[in-house]
PDB file of C-alpha atoms in Angstrom:
ATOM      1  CA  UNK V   1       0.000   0.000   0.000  1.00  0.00           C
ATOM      2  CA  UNK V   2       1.739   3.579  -0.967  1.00  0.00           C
ATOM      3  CA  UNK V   3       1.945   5.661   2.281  1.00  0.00           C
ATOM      4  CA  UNK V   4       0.214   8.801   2.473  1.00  0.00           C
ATOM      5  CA  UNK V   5       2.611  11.350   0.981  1.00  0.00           C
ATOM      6  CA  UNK V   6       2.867   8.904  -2.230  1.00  0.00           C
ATOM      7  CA  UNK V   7      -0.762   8.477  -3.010  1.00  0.00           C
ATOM      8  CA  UNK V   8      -0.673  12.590  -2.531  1.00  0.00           C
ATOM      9  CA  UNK V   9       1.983  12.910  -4.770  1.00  0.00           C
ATOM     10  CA  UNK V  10      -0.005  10.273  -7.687  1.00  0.00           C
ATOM     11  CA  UNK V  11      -3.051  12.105  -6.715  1.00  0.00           C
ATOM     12  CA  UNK V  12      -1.635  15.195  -7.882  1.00  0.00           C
ATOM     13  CA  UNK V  13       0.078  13.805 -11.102  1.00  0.00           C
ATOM     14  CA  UNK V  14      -3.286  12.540 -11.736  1.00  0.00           C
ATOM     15  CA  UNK V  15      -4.801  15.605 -11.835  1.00  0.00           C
ATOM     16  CA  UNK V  16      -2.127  17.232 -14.176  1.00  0.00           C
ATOM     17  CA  UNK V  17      -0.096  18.729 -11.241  1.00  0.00           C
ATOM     18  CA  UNK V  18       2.916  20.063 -11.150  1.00  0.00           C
ATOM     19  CA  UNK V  19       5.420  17.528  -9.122  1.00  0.00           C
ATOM     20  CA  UNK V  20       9.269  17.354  -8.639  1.00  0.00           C
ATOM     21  CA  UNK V  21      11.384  14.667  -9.330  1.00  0.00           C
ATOM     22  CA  UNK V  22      12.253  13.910  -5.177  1.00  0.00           C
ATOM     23  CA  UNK V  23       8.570  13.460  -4.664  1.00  0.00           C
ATOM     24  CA  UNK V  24       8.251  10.991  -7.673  1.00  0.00           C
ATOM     25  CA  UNK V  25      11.212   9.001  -7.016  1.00  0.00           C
ATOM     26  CA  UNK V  26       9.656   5.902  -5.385  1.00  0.00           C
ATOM     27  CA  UNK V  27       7.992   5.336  -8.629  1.00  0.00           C
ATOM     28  CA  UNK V  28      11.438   3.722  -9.634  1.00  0.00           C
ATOM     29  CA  UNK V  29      10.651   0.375  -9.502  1.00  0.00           C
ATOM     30  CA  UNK V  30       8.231   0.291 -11.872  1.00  0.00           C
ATOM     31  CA  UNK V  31      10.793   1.495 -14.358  1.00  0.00           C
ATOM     32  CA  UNK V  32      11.723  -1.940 -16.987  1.00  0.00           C
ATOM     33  CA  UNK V  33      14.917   0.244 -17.629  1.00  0.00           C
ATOM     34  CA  UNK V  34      16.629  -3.627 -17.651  1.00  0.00           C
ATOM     35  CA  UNK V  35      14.315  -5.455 -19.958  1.00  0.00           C
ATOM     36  CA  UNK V  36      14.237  -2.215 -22.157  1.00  0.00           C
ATOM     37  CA  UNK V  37      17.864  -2.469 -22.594  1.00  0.00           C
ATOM     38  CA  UNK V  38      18.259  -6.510 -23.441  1.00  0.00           C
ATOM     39  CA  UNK V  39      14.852  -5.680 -25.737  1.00  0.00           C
ATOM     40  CA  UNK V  40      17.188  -3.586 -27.853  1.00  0.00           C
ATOM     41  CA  UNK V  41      19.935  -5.945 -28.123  1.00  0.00           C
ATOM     42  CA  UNK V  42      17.981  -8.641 -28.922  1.00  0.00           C
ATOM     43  CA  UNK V  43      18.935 -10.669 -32.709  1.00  0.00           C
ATOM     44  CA  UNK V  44      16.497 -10.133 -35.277  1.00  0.00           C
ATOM     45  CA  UNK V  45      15.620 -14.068 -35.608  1.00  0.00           C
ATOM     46  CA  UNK V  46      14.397 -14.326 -32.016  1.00  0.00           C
ATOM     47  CA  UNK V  47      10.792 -12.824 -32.255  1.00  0.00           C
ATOM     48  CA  UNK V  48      10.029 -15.247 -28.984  1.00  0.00           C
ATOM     49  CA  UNK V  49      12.145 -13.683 -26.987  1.00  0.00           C
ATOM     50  CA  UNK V  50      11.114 -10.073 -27.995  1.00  0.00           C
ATOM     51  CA  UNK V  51       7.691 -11.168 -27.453  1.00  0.00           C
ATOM     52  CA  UNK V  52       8.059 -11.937 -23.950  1.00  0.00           C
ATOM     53  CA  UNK V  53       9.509  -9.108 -23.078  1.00  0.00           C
ATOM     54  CA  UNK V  54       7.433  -6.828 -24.150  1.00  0.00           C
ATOM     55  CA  UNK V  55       4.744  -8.477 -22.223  1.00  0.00           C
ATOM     56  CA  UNK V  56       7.378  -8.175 -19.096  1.00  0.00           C
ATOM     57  CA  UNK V  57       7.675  -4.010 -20.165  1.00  0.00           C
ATOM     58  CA  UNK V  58       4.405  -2.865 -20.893  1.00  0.00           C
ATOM     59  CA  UNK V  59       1.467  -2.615 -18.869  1.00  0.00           C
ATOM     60  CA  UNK V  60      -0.416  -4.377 -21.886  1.00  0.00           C
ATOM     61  CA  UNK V  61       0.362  -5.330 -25.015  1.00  0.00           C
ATOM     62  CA  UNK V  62      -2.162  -7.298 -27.885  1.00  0.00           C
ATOM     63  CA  UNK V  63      -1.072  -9.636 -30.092  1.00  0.00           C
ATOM     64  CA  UNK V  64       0.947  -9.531 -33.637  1.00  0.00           C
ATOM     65  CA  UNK V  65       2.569  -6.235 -32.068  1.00  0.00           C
ATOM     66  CA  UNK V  66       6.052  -5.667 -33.875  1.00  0.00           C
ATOM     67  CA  UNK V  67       8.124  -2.967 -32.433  1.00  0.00           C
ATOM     68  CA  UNK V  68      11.068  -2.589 -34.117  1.00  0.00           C
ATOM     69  CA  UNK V  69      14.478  -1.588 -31.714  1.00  0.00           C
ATOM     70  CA  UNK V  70      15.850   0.474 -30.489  1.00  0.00           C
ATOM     71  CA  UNK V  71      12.703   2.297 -28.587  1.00  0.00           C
ATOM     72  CA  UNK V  72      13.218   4.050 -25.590  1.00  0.00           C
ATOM     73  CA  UNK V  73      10.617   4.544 -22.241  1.00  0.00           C
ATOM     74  CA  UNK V  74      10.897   5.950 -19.117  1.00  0.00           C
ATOM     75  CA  UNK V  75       8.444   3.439 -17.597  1.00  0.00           C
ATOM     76  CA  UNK V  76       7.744   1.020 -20.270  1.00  0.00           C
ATOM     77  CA  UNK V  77       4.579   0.029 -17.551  1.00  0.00           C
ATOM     78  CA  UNK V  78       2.724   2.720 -18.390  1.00  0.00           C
ATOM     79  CA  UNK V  79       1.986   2.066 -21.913  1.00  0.00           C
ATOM     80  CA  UNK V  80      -0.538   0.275 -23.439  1.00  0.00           C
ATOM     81  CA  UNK V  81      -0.957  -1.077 -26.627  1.00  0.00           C
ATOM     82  CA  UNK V  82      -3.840  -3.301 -28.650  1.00  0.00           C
ATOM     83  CA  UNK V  83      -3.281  -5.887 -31.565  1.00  0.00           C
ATOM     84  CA  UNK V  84      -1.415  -5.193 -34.653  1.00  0.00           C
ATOM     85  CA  UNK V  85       0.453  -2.364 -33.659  1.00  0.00           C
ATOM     86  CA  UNK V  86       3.814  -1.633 -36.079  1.00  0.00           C
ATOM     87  CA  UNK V  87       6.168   0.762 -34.699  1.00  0.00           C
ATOM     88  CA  UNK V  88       9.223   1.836 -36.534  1.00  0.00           C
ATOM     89  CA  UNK V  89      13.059   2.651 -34.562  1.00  0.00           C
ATOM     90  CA  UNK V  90      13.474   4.822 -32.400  1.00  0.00           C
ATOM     91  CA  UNK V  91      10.250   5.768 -31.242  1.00  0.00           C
ATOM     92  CA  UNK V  92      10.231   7.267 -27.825  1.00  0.00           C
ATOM     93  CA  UNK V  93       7.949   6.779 -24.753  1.00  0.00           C
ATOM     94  CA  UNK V  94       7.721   9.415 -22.536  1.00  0.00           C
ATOM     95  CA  UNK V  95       5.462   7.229 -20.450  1.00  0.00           C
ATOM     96  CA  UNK V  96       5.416   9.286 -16.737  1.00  0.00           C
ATOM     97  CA  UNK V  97       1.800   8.562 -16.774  1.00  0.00           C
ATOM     98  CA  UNK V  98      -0.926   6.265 -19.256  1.00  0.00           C
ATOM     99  CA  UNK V  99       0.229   6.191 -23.017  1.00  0.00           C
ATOM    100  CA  UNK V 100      -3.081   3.665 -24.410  1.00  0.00           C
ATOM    101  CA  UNK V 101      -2.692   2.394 -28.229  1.00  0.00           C
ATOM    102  CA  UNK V 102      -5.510   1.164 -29.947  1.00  0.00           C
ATOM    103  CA  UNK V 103      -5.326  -1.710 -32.287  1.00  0.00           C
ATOM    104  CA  UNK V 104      -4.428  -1.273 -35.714  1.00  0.00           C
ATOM    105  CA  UNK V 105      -1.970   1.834 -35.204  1.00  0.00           C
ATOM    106  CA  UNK V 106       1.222   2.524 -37.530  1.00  0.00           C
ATOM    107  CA  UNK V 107       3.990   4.817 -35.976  1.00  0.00           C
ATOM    108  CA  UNK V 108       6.421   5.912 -38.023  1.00  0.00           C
ATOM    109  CA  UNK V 109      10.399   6.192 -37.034  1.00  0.00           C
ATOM    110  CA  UNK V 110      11.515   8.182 -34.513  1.00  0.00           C
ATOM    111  CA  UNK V 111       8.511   9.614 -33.569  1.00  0.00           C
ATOM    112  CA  UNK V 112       8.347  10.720 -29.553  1.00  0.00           C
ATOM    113  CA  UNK V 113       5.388  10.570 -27.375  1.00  0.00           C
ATOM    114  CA  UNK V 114       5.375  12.701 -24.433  1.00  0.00           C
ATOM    115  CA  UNK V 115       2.963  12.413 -21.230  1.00  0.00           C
ATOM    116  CA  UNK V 116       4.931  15.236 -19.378  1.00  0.00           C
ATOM    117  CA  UNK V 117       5.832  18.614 -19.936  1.00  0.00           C
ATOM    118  CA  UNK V 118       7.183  21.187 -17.700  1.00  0.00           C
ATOM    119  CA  UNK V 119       6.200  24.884 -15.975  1.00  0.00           C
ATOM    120  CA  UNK V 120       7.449  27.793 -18.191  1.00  0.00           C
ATOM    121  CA  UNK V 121       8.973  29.970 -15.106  1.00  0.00           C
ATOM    122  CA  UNK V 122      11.936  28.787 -14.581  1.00  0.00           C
ATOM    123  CA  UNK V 123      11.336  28.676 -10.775  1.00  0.00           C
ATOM    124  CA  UNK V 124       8.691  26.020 -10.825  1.00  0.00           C
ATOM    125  CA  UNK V 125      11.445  24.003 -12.535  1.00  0.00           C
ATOM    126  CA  UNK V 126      13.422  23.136  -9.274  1.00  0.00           C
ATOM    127  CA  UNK V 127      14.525  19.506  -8.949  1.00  0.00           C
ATOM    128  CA  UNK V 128      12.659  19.132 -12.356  1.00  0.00           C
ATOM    129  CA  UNK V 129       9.158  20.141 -11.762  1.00  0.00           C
ATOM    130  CA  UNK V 130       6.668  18.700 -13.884  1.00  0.00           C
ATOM    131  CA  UNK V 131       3.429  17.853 -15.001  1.00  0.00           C
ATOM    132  CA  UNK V 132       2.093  14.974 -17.124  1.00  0.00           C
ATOM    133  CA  UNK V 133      -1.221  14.012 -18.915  1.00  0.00           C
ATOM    134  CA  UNK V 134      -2.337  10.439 -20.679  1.00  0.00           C
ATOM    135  CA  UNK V 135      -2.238  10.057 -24.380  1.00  0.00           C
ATOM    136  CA  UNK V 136      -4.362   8.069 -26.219  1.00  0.00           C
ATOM    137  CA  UNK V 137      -4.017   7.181 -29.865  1.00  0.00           C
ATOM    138  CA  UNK V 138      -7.534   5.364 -31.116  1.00  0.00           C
ATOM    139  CA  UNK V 139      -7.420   2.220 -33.002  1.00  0.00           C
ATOM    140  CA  UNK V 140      -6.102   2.407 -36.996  1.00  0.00           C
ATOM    141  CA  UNK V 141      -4.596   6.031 -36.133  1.00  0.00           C
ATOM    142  CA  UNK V 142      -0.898   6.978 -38.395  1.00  0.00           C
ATOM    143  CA  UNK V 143       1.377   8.882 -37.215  1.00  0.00           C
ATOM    144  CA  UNK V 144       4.466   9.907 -39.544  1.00  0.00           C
ATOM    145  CA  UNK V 145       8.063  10.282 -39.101  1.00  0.00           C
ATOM    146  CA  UNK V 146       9.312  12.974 -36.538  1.00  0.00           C
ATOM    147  CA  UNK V 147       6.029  13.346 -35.383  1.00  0.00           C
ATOM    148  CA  UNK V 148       5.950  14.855 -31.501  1.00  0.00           C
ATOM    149  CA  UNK V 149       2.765  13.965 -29.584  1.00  0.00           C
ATOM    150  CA  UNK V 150       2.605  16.199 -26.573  1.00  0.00           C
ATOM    151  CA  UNK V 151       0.751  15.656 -22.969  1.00  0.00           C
ATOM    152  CA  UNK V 152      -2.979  15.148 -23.023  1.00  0.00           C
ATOM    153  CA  UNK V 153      -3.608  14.731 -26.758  1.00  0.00           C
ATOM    154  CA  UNK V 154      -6.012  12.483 -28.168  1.00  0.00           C
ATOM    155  CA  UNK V 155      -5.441  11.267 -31.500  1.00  0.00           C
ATOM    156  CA  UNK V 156      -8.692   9.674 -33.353  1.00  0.00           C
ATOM    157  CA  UNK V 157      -9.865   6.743 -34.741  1.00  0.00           C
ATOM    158  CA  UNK V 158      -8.405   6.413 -38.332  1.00  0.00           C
ATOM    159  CA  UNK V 159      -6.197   9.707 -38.474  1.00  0.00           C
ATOM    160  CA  UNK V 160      -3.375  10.330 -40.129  1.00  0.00           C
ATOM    161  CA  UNK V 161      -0.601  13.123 -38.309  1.00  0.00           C
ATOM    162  CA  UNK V 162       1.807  13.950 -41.046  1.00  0.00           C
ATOM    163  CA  UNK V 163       5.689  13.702 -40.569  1.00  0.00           C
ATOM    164  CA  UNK V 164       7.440  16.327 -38.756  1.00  0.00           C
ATOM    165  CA  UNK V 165       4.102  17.690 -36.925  1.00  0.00           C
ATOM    166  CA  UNK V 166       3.986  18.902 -33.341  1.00  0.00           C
ATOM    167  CA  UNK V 167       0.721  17.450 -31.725  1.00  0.00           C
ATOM    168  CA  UNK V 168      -0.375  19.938 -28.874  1.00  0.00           C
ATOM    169  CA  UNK V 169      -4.074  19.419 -29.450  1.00  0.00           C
ATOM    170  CA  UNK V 170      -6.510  16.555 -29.847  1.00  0.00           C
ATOM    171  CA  UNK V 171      -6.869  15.656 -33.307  1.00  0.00           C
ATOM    172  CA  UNK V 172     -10.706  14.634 -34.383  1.00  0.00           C
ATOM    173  CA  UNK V 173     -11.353  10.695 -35.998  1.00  0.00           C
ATOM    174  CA  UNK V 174     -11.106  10.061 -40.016  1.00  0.00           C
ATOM    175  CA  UNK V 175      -8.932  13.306 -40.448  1.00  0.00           C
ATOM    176  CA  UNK V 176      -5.411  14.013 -41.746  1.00  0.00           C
ATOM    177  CA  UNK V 177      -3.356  16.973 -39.363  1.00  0.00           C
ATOM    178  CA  UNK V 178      -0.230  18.271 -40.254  1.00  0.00           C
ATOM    179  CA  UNK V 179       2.187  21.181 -39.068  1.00  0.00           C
ATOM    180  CA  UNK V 180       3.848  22.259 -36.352  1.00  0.00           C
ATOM    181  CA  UNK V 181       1.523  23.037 -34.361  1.00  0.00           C
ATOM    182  CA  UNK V 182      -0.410  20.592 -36.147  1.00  0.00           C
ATOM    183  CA  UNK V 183      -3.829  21.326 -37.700  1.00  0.00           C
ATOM    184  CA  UNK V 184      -6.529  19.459 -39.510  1.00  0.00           C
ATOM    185  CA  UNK V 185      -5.878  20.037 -43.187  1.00  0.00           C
ATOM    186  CA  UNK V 186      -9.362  18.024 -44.764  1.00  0.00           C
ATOM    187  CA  UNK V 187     -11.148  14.780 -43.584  1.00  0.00           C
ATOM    188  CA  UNK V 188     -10.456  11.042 -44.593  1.00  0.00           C
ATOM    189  CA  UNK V 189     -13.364  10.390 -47.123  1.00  0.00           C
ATOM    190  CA  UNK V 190     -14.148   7.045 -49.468  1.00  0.00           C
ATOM    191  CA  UNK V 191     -11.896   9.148 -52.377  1.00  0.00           C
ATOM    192  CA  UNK V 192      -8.883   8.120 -50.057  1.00  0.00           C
ATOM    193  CA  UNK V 193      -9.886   4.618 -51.498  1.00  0.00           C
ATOM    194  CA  UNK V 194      -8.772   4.875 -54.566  1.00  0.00           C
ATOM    195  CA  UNK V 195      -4.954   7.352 -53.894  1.00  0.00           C
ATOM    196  CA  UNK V 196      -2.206   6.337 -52.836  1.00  0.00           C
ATOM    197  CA  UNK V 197      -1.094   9.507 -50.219  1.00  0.00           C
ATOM    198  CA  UNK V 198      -2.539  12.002 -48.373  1.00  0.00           C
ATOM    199  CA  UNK V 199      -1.281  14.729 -50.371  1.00  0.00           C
ATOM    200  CA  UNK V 200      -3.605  13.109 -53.891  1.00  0.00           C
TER     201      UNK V 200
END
């Protein structure tokens, strides 16, 4: 059971408040730093073994994931991902709180999703004050190269976020959003049936 000042501390992360590094630091164990590490050294022939341990990183993970290495997390047990999921190298977790995947999602490579931010006055940066929001990215959701997802966004069911775009609000379902920030640019109608890119 956490003691009293913990489950203050995770009630205020929970609400989106700012917190410091000291007060978050018995969090560590639940960091797969370890498995994380032998995940990206693993051979390519041994899917087995890669399997497992994602199961032993990630709070949840579906089946026919591939995630190709290196990927990086600061938890790994916060994220959360549904059945054929394909990310790409290099693709960062910034998992301080929930990161939830649908099923059916394509990430791009080195593409960075970020739970937690940080206060803009300097002085509410002491011992690396923070704050951090879920992300949620809804089932069949792309997200291109580059891409940065920041804290709280919502990406929708079917959307495409173009390479290179900074994701600071939620993005609506069945739409393509590019740009930094990023910004809907049209909807995802039944002409996208018969093109080949986004840009067509």
């Amino acid at each position: 059971m956490p003691h009293a000042h913990e489950e203050e501390v995770l009630a205020r992360i929970a609400k989106g408040l700012v917190y410091t590094e000291s007060e978050a630091a018995f969090q560590g164990p639940r960091r797969r730093t370890e498995q994380i590490f032998e995940y990206n050294h693993t051979p390519p022939g041994e899917t087995e073994k890669r399997r497992s341990l994602l199961v032993a990183i990630f709070g949840s993970v579906g089946e026919r994931t591939v995630l190709l290495p290196p990927f990086h997390a600061g938890f790994g047990s916060n994220v959360h991902i549904g059945d054929d999921f394909f990310g790409n190298v290099n693709l960062a977790f910034v998992d301080d709180v929930d990161i939830r995947i649908g099923s059916g999602v394509m990430i791009a490579p080195s593409v960075t999703l970020t739970t937690t931010g940080h206060p803009v006055h300097p002085s509410r940066r002491a011992d690396f004050g923070r704050f951090s929001e879920p992300i949620v990215i809804e089932d069949k959701a792309w997200i291109g190269s580059n891409a940065v997802v920041l804290p709280g966004v919502r990406i929708g069911y079917g959307s495409v976020i173009g390479a290179g775009s900074v994701v600071s609000r939620s993005i609506p379902p069945m739409t393509v959003a590019v740009g930094a920030p990023c910004r809907v640019v049209r909807p995802i109608t039944d002409e996208d049936l018969t093109t080949r890119t986004a840009g067509q």
